[in-house]
JSON list of C-alpha atoms and ligand atoms in Angstrom, two decimals:
[
{"chain": "A", "resi": 1, "resn": "MET", "atom": "CA", "xyz": [0.00, 0.00, 0.00]},
{"chain": "A", "resi": 2, "resn": "THR", "atom": "CA", "xyz": [2.82, 2.44, 0.82]},
{"chain": "A", "resi": 3, "resn": "GLN", "atom": "CA", "xyz": [3.79, 3.26, -2.77]},
{"chain": "A", "resi": 4, "resn": "ARG", "atom": "CA", "xyz": [0.25, 3.71, -4.00]},
{"chain": "A", "resi": 5, "resn": "ILE", "atom": "CA", "xyz": [-0.76, 6.80, -5.89]},
{"chain": "A", "resi": 6, "resn": "ALA", "atom": "CA", "xyz": [-4.28, 7.99, -5.13]},
{"chain": "A", "resi": 7, "resn": "LEU", "atom": "CA", "xyz": [-6.32, 10.23, -7.40]},
{"chain": "A", "resi": 8, "resn": "TYR", "atom": "CA", "xyz": [-8.96, 12.56, -6.00]},
{"chain": "A", "resi": 9, "resn": "PRO", "atom": "CA", "xyz": [-11.04, 13.85, -8.93]},
{"chain": "A", "resi": 10, "resn": "GLY", "atom": "CA", "xyz": [-13.74, 16.47, -8.77]},
{"chain": "A", "resi": 11, "resn": "THR", "atom": "CA", "xyz": [-15.05, 19.69, -10.21]},
{"chain": "A", "resi": 12, "resn": "PHE", "atom": "CA", "xyz": [-13.79, 21.81, -7.27]},
{"chain": "A", "resi": 13, "resn": "ASP", "atom": "CA", "xyz": [-15.77, 24.88, -8.33]},
{"chain": "A", "resi": 14, "resn": "PRO", "atom": "CA", "xyz": [-14.36, 26.01, -5.92]},
{"chain": "A", "resi": 15, "resn": "ILE", "atom": "CA", "xyz": [-12.51, 23.84, -3.40]},
{"chain": "A", "resi": 16, "resn": "THR", "atom": "CA", "xyz": [-14.11, 24.01, 0.06]},
{"chain": "A", "resi": 17, "resn": "TYR", "atom": "CA", "xyz": [-13.06, 23.02, 3.58]},
{"chain": "A", "resi": 18, "resn": "GLY", "atom": "CA", "xyz": [-14.97, 19.77, 2.99]},
{"chain": "A", "resi": 19, "resn": "HIS", "atom": "CA", "xyz": [-12.73, 18.81, 0.05]},
{"chain": "A", "resi": 20, "resn": "ILE", "atom": "CA", "xyz": [-9.66, 19.92, 2.00]},
{"chain": "A", "resi": 21, "resn": "ASP", "atom": "CA", "xyz": [-10.66, 17.60, 4.83]},
{"chain": "A", "resi": 22, "resn": "VAL", "atom": "CA", "xyz": [-10.89, 14.66, 2.40]},
{"chain": "A", "resi": 23, "resn": "ILE", "atom": "CA", "xyz": [-7.53, 15.50, 0.79]},
{"chain": "A", "resi": 24, "resn": "ARG", "atom": "CA", "xyz": [-5.82, 15.68, 4.21]},
{"chain": "A", "resi": 25, "resn": "ARG", "atom": "CA", "xyz": [-7.27, 12.30, 5.17]},
{"chain": "A", "resi": 26, "resn": "ALA", "atom": "CA", "xyz": [-6.15, 10.81, 1.84]},
{"chain": "A", "resi": 27, "resn": "ALA", "atom": "CA", "xyz": [-2.64, 12.19, 2.31]},
{"chain": "A", "resi": 28, "resn": "GLU", "atom": "CA", "xyz": [-2.44, 10.38, 5.67]},
{"chain": "A", "resi": 29, "resn": "LEU", "atom": "CA", "xyz": [-3.21, 7.10, 3.93]},
{"chain": "A", "resi": 30, "resn": "PHE", "atom": "CA", "xyz": [-1.29, 7.41, 0.65]},
{"chain": "A", "resi": 31, "resn": "PRO", "atom": "CA", "xyz": [2.23, 8.68, -0.06]},
{"chain": "A", "resi": 32, "resn": "ARG", "atom": "CA", "xyz": [1.05, 10.62, -3.11]},
{"chain": "A", "resi": 33, "resn": "VAL", "atom": "CA", "xyz": [-2.34, 12.17, -3.75]},
{"chain": "A", "resi": 34, "resn": "ILE", "atom": "CA", "xyz": [-3.11, 13.78, -7.09]},
{"chain": "A", "resi": 35, "resn": "VAL", "atom": "CA", "xyz": [-6.02, 16.18, -6.81]},
{"chain": "A", "resi": 36, "resn": "LEU", "atom": "CA", "xyz": [-7.48, 16.26, -10.30]},
{"chain": "A", "resi": 37, "resn": "VAL", "atom": "CA", "xyz": [-9.68, 19.05, -11.59]},
{"chain": "A", "resi": 38, "resn": "ALA", "atom": "CA", "xyz": [-11.84, 17.00, -13.96]},
{"chain": "A", "resi": 39, "resn": "ARG", "atom": "CA", "xyz": [-14.88, 17.60, -16.12]},
{"chain": "A", "resi": 40, "resn": "ASN", "atom": "CA", "xyz": [-18.41, 16.65, -15.17]},
{"chain": "A", "resi": 41, "resn": "SER", "atom": "CA", "xyz": [-20.21, 17.09, -18.49]},
{"chain": "A", "resi": 42, "resn": "SER", "atom": "CA", "xyz": [-23.42, 18.20, -16.77]},
{"chain": "A", "resi": 43, "resn": "LYS", "atom": "CA", "xyz": [-21.76, 21.17, -15.02]},
{"chain": "A", "resi": 44, "resn": "ARG", "atom": "CA", "xyz": [-20.80, 24.60, -16.29]},
{"chain": "A", "resi": 45, "resn": "PRO", "atom": "CA", "xyz": [-18.23, 25.82, -13.77]},
{"chain": "A", "resi": 46, "resn": "MET", "atom": "CA", "xyz": [-17.88, 29.41, -12.58]},
{"chain": "A", "resi": 47, "resn": "PHE", "atom": "CA", "xyz": [-14.07, 29.14, -12.51]},
{"chain": "A", "resi": 48, "resn": "THR", "atom": "CA", "xyz": [-11.83, 27.93, -15.34]},
{"chain": "A", "resi": 49, "resn": "ASP", "atom": "CA", "xyz": [-9.82, 24.71, -14.97]},
{"chain": "A", "resi": 50, "resn": "GLU", "atom": "CA", "xyz": [-6.70, 26.81, -14.36]},
{"chain": "A", "resi": 51, "resn": "GLU", "atom": "CA", "xyz": [-8.36, 28.93, -11.69]},
{"chain": "A", "resi": 52, "resn": "ARG", "atom": "CA", "xyz": [-9.73, 25.88, -9.88]},
{"chain": "A", "resi": 53, "resn": "ALA", "atom": "CA", "xyz": [-6.35, 24.13, -9.96]},
{"chain": "A", "resi": 54, "resn": "ALA", "atom": "CA", "xyz": [-4.57, 27.32, -8.82]},
{"chain": "A", "resi": 55, "resn": "MET", "atom": "CA", "xyz": [-6.85, 27.64, -5.78]},
{"chain": "A", "resi": 56, "resn": "ILE", "atom": "CA", "xyz": [-6.14, 24.04, -4.75]},
{"chain": "A", "resi": 57, "resn": "ARG", "atom": "CA", "xyz": [-2.39, 24.50, -5.31]},
{"chain": "A", "resi": 58, "resn": "GLU", "atom": "CA", "xyz": [-2.40, 27.54, -3.11]},
{"chain": "A", "resi": 59, "resn": "VAL", "atom": "CA", "xyz": [-3.97, 25.58, -0.25]},
{"chain": "A", "resi": 60, "resn": "PHE", "atom": "CA", "xyz": [-1.54, 22.66, -0.53]},
{"chain": "A", "resi": 61, "resn": "ARG", "atom": "CA", "xyz": [1.61, 24.49, -1.60]},
{"chain": "A", "resi": 62, "resn": "ARG", "atom": "CA", "xyz": [3.53, 23.26, 1.44]},
{"chain": "A", "resi": 63, "resn": "HIS", "atom": "CA", "xyz": [2.18, 19.72, 1.37]},
{"chain": "A", "resi": 64, "resn": "ARG", "atom": "CA", "xyz": [4.71, 17.59, -0.47]},
{"chain": "A", "resi": 65, "resn": "ARG", "atom": "CA", "xyz": [2.41, 14.57, -0.81]},
{"chain": "A", "resi": 66, "resn": "VAL", "atom": "CA", "xyz": [-0.25, 16.51, -2.67]},
{"chain": "A", "resi": 67, "resn": "GLU", "atom": "CA", "xyz": [-0.03, 17.33, -6.37]},
{"chain": "A", "resi": 68, "resn": "VAL", "atom": "CA", "xyz": [-2.67, 19.22, -8.37]},
{"chain": "A", "resi": 69, "resn": "ASP", "atom": "CA", "xyz": [-3.48, 18.71, -12.04]},
{"chain": "A", "resi": 70, "resn": "SER", "atom": "CA", "xyz": [-6.38, 19.14, -14.45]},
{"chain": "A", "resi": 71, "resn": "PHE", "atom": "CA", "xyz": [-7.64, 16.89, -17.22]},
{"chain": "A", "resi": 72, "resn": "ASN", "atom": "CA", "xyz": [-10.59, 16.84, -19.59]},
{"chain": "A", "resi": 73, "resn": "GLY", "atom": "CA", "xyz": [-10.71, 13.21, -20.70]},
{"chain": "A", "resi": 74, "resn": "LEU", "atom": "CA", "xyz": [-11.75, 9.92, -19.17]},
{"chain": "A", "resi": 75, "resn": "LEU", "atom": "CA", "xyz": [-10.72, 9.62, -15.54]},
{"chain": "A", "resi": 76, "resn": "VAL", "atom": "CA", "xyz": [-9.43, 6.04, -15.77]},
{"chain": "A", "resi": 77, "resn": "GLU", "atom": "CA", "xyz": [-7.21, 7.00, -18.74]},
{"chain": "A", "resi": 78, "resn": "TYR", "atom": "CA", "xyz": [-5.57, 9.67, -16.62]},
{"chain": "A", "resi": 79, "resn": "ALA", "atom": "CA", "xyz": [-5.25, 7.20, -13.72]},
{"chain": "A", "resi": 80, "resn": "ARG", "atom": "CA", "xyz": [-3.56, 4.63, -15.95]},
{"chain": "A", "resi": 81, "resn": "ARG", "atom": "CA", "xyz": [-1.16, 7.19, -17.39]},
{"chain": "A", "resi": 82, "resn": "ARG", "atom": "CA", "xyz": [-0.14, 8.35, -13.90]},
{"chain": "A", "resi": 83, "resn": "LYS", "atom": "CA", "xyz": [-0.12, 4.77, -12.52]},
{"chain": "A", "resi": 84, "resn": "ALA", "atom": "CA", "xyz": [-2.69, 5.70, -9.90]},
{"chain": "A", "resi": 85, "resn": "THR", "atom": "CA", "xyz": [-4.36, 2.58, -8.52]},
{"chain": "A", "resi": 86, "resn": "VAL", "atom": "CA", "xyz": [-6.86, 4.25, -6.21]},
{"chain": "A", "resi": 87, "resn": "ILE", "atom": "CA", "xyz": [-9.62, 6.78, -6.84]},
{"chain": "A", "resi": 88, "resn": "ILE", "atom": "CA", "xyz": [-10.66, 8.72, -3.73]},
{"chain": "A", "resi": 89, "resn": "ARG", "atom": "CA", "xyz": [-14.19, 9.99, -3.31]},
{"chain": "A", "resi": 90, "resn": "GLY", "atom": "CA", "xyz": [-15.83, 11.63, -0.32]},
{"chain": "A", "resi": 91, "resn": "LEU", "atom": "CA", "xyz": [-19.10, 10.33, 1.07]},
{"chain": "A", "resi": 92, "resn": "ARG", "atom": "CA", "xyz": [-20.98, 12.98, 3.01]},
{"chain": "A", "resi": 93, "resn": "ALA", "atom": "CA", "xyz": [-24.43, 11.46, 3.33]},
{"chain": "A", "resi": 94, "resn": "VAL", "atom": "CA", "xyz": [-26.56, 8.57, 2.13]},
{"chain": "A", "resi": 95, "resn": "SER", "atom": "CA", "xyz": [-27.74, 10.83, -0.69]},
{"chain": "A", "resi": 96, "resn": "ASP", "atom": "CA", "xyz": [-24.22, 10.72, -2.20]},
{"chain": "A", "resi": 97, "resn": "PHE", "atom": "CA", "xyz": [-24.22, 6.95, -2.33]},
{"chain": "A", "resi": 98, "resn": "GLU", "atom": "CA", "xyz": [-26.16, 6.03, -5.45]},
{"chain": "A", "resi": 99, "resn": "TYR", "atom": "CA", "xyz": [-24.25, 8.40, -7.72]},
{"chain": "A", "resi": 100, "resn": "GLU", "atom": "CA", "xyz": [-20.91, 7.40, -6.20]},
{"chain": "A", "resi": 101, "resn": "PHE", "atom": "CA", "xyz": [-21.72, 3.71, -6.48]},
{"chain": "A", "resi": 102, "resn": "GLN", "atom": "CA", "xyz": [-22.59, 4.14, -10.15]},
{"chain": "A", "resi": 103, "resn": "MET", "atom": "CA", "xyz": [-19.32, 5.98, -10.85]},
{"chain": "A", "resi": 104, "resn": "ALA", "atom": "CA", "xyz": [-17.24, 3.49, -8.89]},
{"chain": "A", "resi": 105, "resn": "LEU", "atom": "CA", "xyz": [-18.71, 0.52, -10.74]},
{"chain": "A", "resi": 106, "resn": "THR", "atom": "CA", "xyz": [-18.41, 2.23, -14.13]},
{"chain": "A", "resi": 107, "resn": "ASN", "atom": "CA", "xyz": [-14.77, 3.02, -13.44]},
{"chain": "A", "resi": 108, "resn": "ARG", "atom": "CA", "xyz": [-14.19, -0.56, -12.30]},
{"chain": "A", "resi": 109, "resn": "LYS", "atom": "CA", "xyz": [-15.74, -1.89, -15.51]},
{"chain": "A", "resi": 110, "resn": "LEU", "atom": "CA", "xyz": [-13.44, 0.39, -17.53]},
{"chain": "A", "resi": 111, "resn": "ALA", "atom": "CA", "xyz": [-10.35, -0.29, -15.41]},
{"chain": "A", "resi": 112, "resn": "PRO", "atom": "CA", "xyz": [-10.68, -3.39, -13.19]},
{"chain": "A", "resi": 113, "resn": "THR", "atom": "CA", "xyz": [-7.37, -2.86, -11.39]},
{"chain": "A", "resi": 114, "resn": "ILE", "atom": "CA", "xyz": [-8.30, 0.59, -10.10]},
{"chain": "A", "resi": 115, "resn": "ASP", "atom": "CA", "xyz": [-10.23, 0.69, -6.83]},
{"chain": "A", "resi": 116, "resn": "THR", "atom": "CA", "xyz": [-12.41, 3.46, -5.45]},
{"chain": "A", "resi": 117, "resn": "VAL", "atom": "CA", "xyz": [-11.87, 4.30, -1.79]},
{"chain": "A", "resi": 118, "resn": "PHE", "atom": "CA", "xyz": [-14.53, 6.34, 0.00]},
{"chain": "A", "resi": 119, "resn": "LEU", "atom": "CA", "xyz": [-13.52, 8.69, 2.77]},
{"chain": "A", "resi": 120, "resn": "VAL", "atom": "CA", "xyz": [-15.94, 10.37, 5.14]},
{"chain": "A", "resi": 121, "resn": "PRO", "atom": "CA", "xyz": [-15.21, 14.04, 5.79]},
{"chain": "A", "resi": 122, "resn": "HIS", "atom": "CA", "xyz": [-15.68, 15.52, 9.24]},
{"chain": "A", "resi": 123, "resn": "GLU", "atom": "CA", "xyz": [-19.37, 15.85, 10.09]},
{"chain": "A", "resi": 124, "resn": "ARG", "atom": "CA", "xyz": [-19.04, 19.62, 10.30]},
{"chain": "A", "resi": 125, "resn": "TYR", "atom": "CA", "xyz": [-18.76, 19.61, 6.49]},
{"chain": "A", "resi": 126, "resn": "THR", "atom": "CA", "xyz": [-21.53, 17.19, 5.57]},
{"chain": "A", "resi": 127, "resn": "TYR", "atom": "CA", "xyz": [-23.91, 19.92, 4.42]},
{"chain": "A", "resi": 128, "resn": "LEU", "atom": "CA", "xyz": [-21.36, 21.71, 2.22]},
{"chain": "A", "resi": 129, "resn": "ASN", "atom": "CA", "xyz": [-21.14, 21.77, -1.52]},
{"chain": "A", "resi": 130, "resn": "SER", "atom": "CA", "xyz": [-19.64, 24.18, -4.03]},
{"chain": "A", "resi": 131, "resn": "THR", "atom": "CA", "xyz": [-23.01, 25.32, -5.40]},
{"chain": "A", "resi": 132, "resn": "ILE", "atom": "CA", "xyz": [-24.11, 26.58, -1.98]},
{"chain": "A", "resi": 133, "resn": "VAL", "atom": "CA", "xyz": [-20.80, 28.37, -1.48]},
{"chain": "A", "resi": 134, "resn": "ARG", "atom": "CA", "xyz": [-21.05, 30.10, -4.88]},
{"chain": "A", "resi": 135, "resn": "GLU", "atom": "CA", "xyz": [-24.63, 31.11, -4.16]},
{"chain": "A", "resi": 136, "resn": "VAL", "atom": "CA", "xyz": [-23.82, 32.57, -0.73]},
{"chain": "A", "resi": 137, "resn": "ALA", "atom": "CA", "xyz": [-20.87, 34.51, -2.21]},
{"chain": "A", "resi": 138, "resn": "ARG", "atom": "CA", "xyz": [-22.94, 35.82, -5.12]},
{"chain": "A", "resi": 139, "resn": "LEU", "atom": "CA", "xyz": [-25.56, 37.12, -2.72]},
{"chain": "A", "resi": 140, "resn": "GLY", "atom": "CA", "xyz": [-22.99, 38.85, -0.54]},
{"chain": "A", "resi": 141, "resn": "GLY", "atom": "CA", "xyz": [-23.00, 36.35, 2.35]},
{"chain": "A", "resi": 142, "resn": "ASP", "atom": "CA", "xyz": [-19.96, 35.47, 4.44]},
{"chain": "A", "resi": 143, "resn": "VAL", "atom": "CA", "xyz": [-18.21, 32.37, 3.07]},
{"chain": "A", "resi": 144, "resn": "SER", "atom": "CA", "xyz": [-15.22, 32.47, 5.41]},
{"chain": "A", "resi": 145, "resn": "GLY", "atom": "CA", "xyz": [-16.49, 29.39, 7.29]},
{"chain": "A", "resi": 146, "resn": "PHE", "atom": "CA", "xyz": [-16.67, 27.37, 4.05]},
{"chain": "A", "resi": 147, "resn": "VAL", "atom": "CA", "xyz": [-13.52, 28.18, 2.07]},
{"chain": "A", "resi": 148, "resn": "PRO", "atom": "CA", "xyz": [-9.94, 29.38, 2.76]},
{"chain": "A", "resi": 149, "resn": "PRO", "atom": "CA", "xyz": [-9.19, 33.15, 2.48]},
{"chain": "A", "resi": 150, "resn": "GLY", "atom": "CA", "xyz": [-7.62, 32.93, -1.02]},
{"chain": "A", "resi": 151, "resn": "VAL", "atom": "CA", "xyz": [-10.70, 31.14, -2.39]},
{"chain": "A", "resi": 152, "resn": "ARG", "atom": "CA", "xyz": [-12.97, 33.65, -0.68]},
{"chain": "A", "resi": 153, "resn": "ARG", "atom": "CA", "xyz": [-11.11, 36.52, -2.37]},
{"chain": "A", "resi": 154, "resn": "ARG", "atom": "CA", "xyz": [-11.51, 34.92, -5.80]},
{"chain": "A", "resi": 155, "resn": "LEU", "atom": "CA", "xyz": [-15.19, 34.24, -5.16]},
{"chain": "A", "resi": 156, "resn": "LEU", "atom": "CA", "xyz": [-15.79, 37.86, -4.21]},
{"chain": "A", "resi": 157, "resn": "ALA", "atom": "CA", "xyz": [-13.91, 39.04, -7.30]},
{"chain": "A", "resi": 158, "resn": "LYS", "atom": "CA", "xyz": [-16.02, 36.76, -9.56]},
{"chain": "A", "resi": 159, "resn": "ALA", "atom": "CA", "xyz": [-19.17, 37.97, -7.90]},
{"chain": "A", "resi": 160, "resn": "GLY", "atom": "CA", "xyz": [-18.02, 41.55, -8.51]},
{"chain": "A", "resi": 161, "resn": "LEU", "atom": "CA", "xyz": [-18.06, 42.38, -4.77]},
{"chain": "B", "resi": 201, "resn": "COA", "atom": "N1", "xyz": [-17.01, 18.59, 0.94]},
{"chain": "B", "resi": 201, "resn": "COA", "atom": "C1", "xyz": [-17.79, 19.51, 0.39]},
{"chain": "B", "resi": 201, "resn": "COA", "atom": "N2", "xyz": [-18.39, 19.34, -0.80]},
{"chain": "B", "resi": 201, "resn": "COA", "atom": "C2", "xyz": [-18.17, 18.18, -1.43]},
{"chain": "B", "resi": 201, "resn": "COA", "atom": "C3", "xyz": [-17.37, 17.19, -0.90]},
{"chain": "B", "resi": 201, "resn": "COA", "atom": "C4", "xyz": [-16.77, 17.41, 0.34]},
{"chain": "B", "resi": 201, "resn": "COA", "atom": "N3", "xyz": [-15.99, 16.53, 0.93]},
{"chain": "B", "resi": 201, "resn": "COA", "atom": "N4", "xyz": [-17.36, 16.15, -1.76]},
{"chain": "B", "resi": 201, "resn": "COA", "atom": "C5", "xyz": [-18.13, 16.50, -2.78]},
{"chain": "B", "resi": 201, "resn": "COA", "atom": "N5", "xyz": [-18.62, 17.73, -2.59]},
{"chain": "B", "resi": 201, "resn": "COA", "atom": "C6", "xyz": [-19.55, 18.46, -3.43]},
{"chain": "B", "resi": 201, "resn": "COA", "atom": "C7", "xyz": [-18.86, 19.20, -4.53]},
{"chain": "B", "resi": 201, "resn": "COA", "atom": "O1", "xyz": [-18.54, 20.52, -4.15]},
{"chain": "B", "resi": 201, "resn": "COA", "atom": "C8", "xyz": [-19.90, 19.16, -5.60]},
{"chain": "B", "resi": 201, "resn": "COA", "atom": "O2", "xyz": [-20.82, 20.20, -5.37]},
{"chain": "B", "resi": 201, "resn": "COA", "atom": "P1", "xyz": [-21.60, 20.86, -6.56]},
{"chain": "B", "resi": 201, "resn": "COA", "atom": "O3", "xyz": [-22.40, 19.77, -7.21]},
{"chain": "B", "resi": 201, "resn": "COA", "atom": "O4", "xyz": [-22.41, 21.87, -5.89]},
{"chain": "B", "resi": 201, "resn": "COA", "atom": "O5", "xyz": [-20.57, 21.42, -7.52]},
{"chain": "B", "resi": 201, "resn": "COA", "atom": "C9", "xyz": [-20.63, 17.83, -5.37]},
{"chain": "B", "resi": 201, "resn": "COA", "atom": "O6", "xyz": [-20.41, 17.53, -4.03]},
{"chain": "B", "resi": 201, "resn": "COA", "atom": "C10", "xyz": [-20.08, 16.66, -6.14]},
{"chain": "B", "resi": 201, "resn": "COA", "atom": "O7", "xyz": [-18.96, 17.09, -6.76]},
{"chain": "B", "resi": 201, "resn": "COA", "atom": "P2", "xyz": [-17.60, 16.41, -7.11]},
{"chain": "B", "resi": 201, "resn": "COA", "atom": "O8", "xyz": [-17.07, 15.57, -6.00]},
{"chain": "B", "resi": 201, "resn": "COA", "atom": "O9", "xyz": [-16.73, 17.49, -7.62]},
{"chain": "B", "resi": 201, "resn": "COA", "atom": "O10", "xyz": [-18.06, 15.44, -8.19]},
{"chain": "B", "resi": 201, "resn": "COA", "atom": "P3", "xyz": [-18.60, 15.79, -9.58]},
{"chain": "B", "resi": 201, "resn": "COA", "atom": "O11", "xyz": [-19.83, 15.01, -9.72]},
{"chain": "B", "resi": 201, "resn": "COA", "atom": "O12", "xyz": [-18.70, 17.22, -9.89]},
{"chain": "B", "resi": 201, "resn": "COA", "atom": "O13", "xyz": [-17.38, 15.26, -10.44]},
{"chain": "B", "resi": 201, "resn": "COA", "atom": "C11", "xyz": [-16.13, 13.76, -11.72]},
{"chain": "B", "resi": 201, "resn": "COA", "atom": "C12", "xyz": [-17.39, 14.03, -10.95]},
{"chain": "B", "resi": 201, "resn": "COA", "atom": "C13", "xyz": [-15.50, 15.03, -12.30]},
{"chain": "B", "resi": 201, "resn": "COA", "atom": "C14", "xyz": [-15.13, 13.09, -10.80]},
{"chain": "B", "resi": 201, "resn": "COA", "atom": "C15", "xyz": [-16.58, 12.79, -12.82]},
{"chain": "B", "resi": 201, "resn": "COA", "atom": "O14", "xyz": [-17.57, 13.43, -13.61]},
{"chain": "B", "resi": 201, "resn": "COA", "atom": "C16", "xyz": [-15.45, 12.34, -13.69]},
{"chain": "B", "resi": 201, "resn": "COA", "atom": "O15", "xyz": [-14.76, 11.40, -13.36]},
{"chain": "B", "resi": 201, "resn": "COA", "atom": "N6", "xyz": [-15.24, 13.02, -14.85]},
{"chain": "B", "resi": 201, "resn": "COA", "atom": "C17", "xyz": [-14.21, 12.69, -15.78]},
{"chain": "B", "resi": 201, "resn": "COA", "atom": "C18", "xyz": [-14.82, 12.01, -17.02]},
{"chain": "B", "resi": 201, "resn": "COA", "atom": "C19", "xyz": [-15.13, 10.56, -16.72]},
{"chain": "B", "resi": 201, "resn": "COA", "atom": "O16", "xyz": [-14.27, 9.73, -16.58]},
{"chain": "B", "resi": 201, "resn": "COA", "atom": "N7", "xyz": [-16.43, 10.27, -16.62]},
{"chain": "B", "resi": 201, "resn": "COA", "atom": "C20", "xyz": [-16.92, 8.96, -16.30]},
{"chain": "B", "resi": 201, "resn": "COA", "atom": "C21", "xyz": [-16.99, 8.78, -14.80]},
{"chain": "B", "resi": 201, "resn": "COA", "atom": "S1", "xyz": [-17.70, 7.22, -14.36]}
]
């Protein structure tokens, strides 16, 4: 297990304290964690791929186990290319399960040697998602309890505040 590379894919539009909690947990378990800004074809992100990756890099700039990248193709292709054998996903509530189960089994069908590992973020983050954070920022609410200061600044700039 010690040499395993884990991949944590997501839209990260933007990264929140909930994602950060999952990444920290993953970095305790795996020597290398690649946080991958990937494309969910049903979403139209507020931030570009580069902006989303830059925000994550800023948070983990001193964490040598964590690397940040972005990719627009099939997740398992990226995983194979980087020799990642584990896909990390966070499970916040039962409502996440069906979608996550479907993705995990699809990825397994496409790449049988890659396993999905589910991590449970701290319960203080179970209600969080990026849509809520964007909405609160857009309407002028305080997002400092949801995202790090650098992300908050970028959210305010996008919202024109
Ligand atoms: N804390 C807070 N929020 C969390 C969270 C956590 N720990 N974990 C997930 N979320 C939120 C996200 O912010 C996001 O919120 P939003 O919907 O408001 O934006 C939501 O939960 C789920 O997002 P995410 O984890 O980013 O998943 P996703 O569904 O957006 O992304 C991909 C899915 C990108 C991983 C998937 O589409 C993919 O693999 N794409 C690549 C192409 C591919 O291979 N497709 C086939 C996959 S089977």
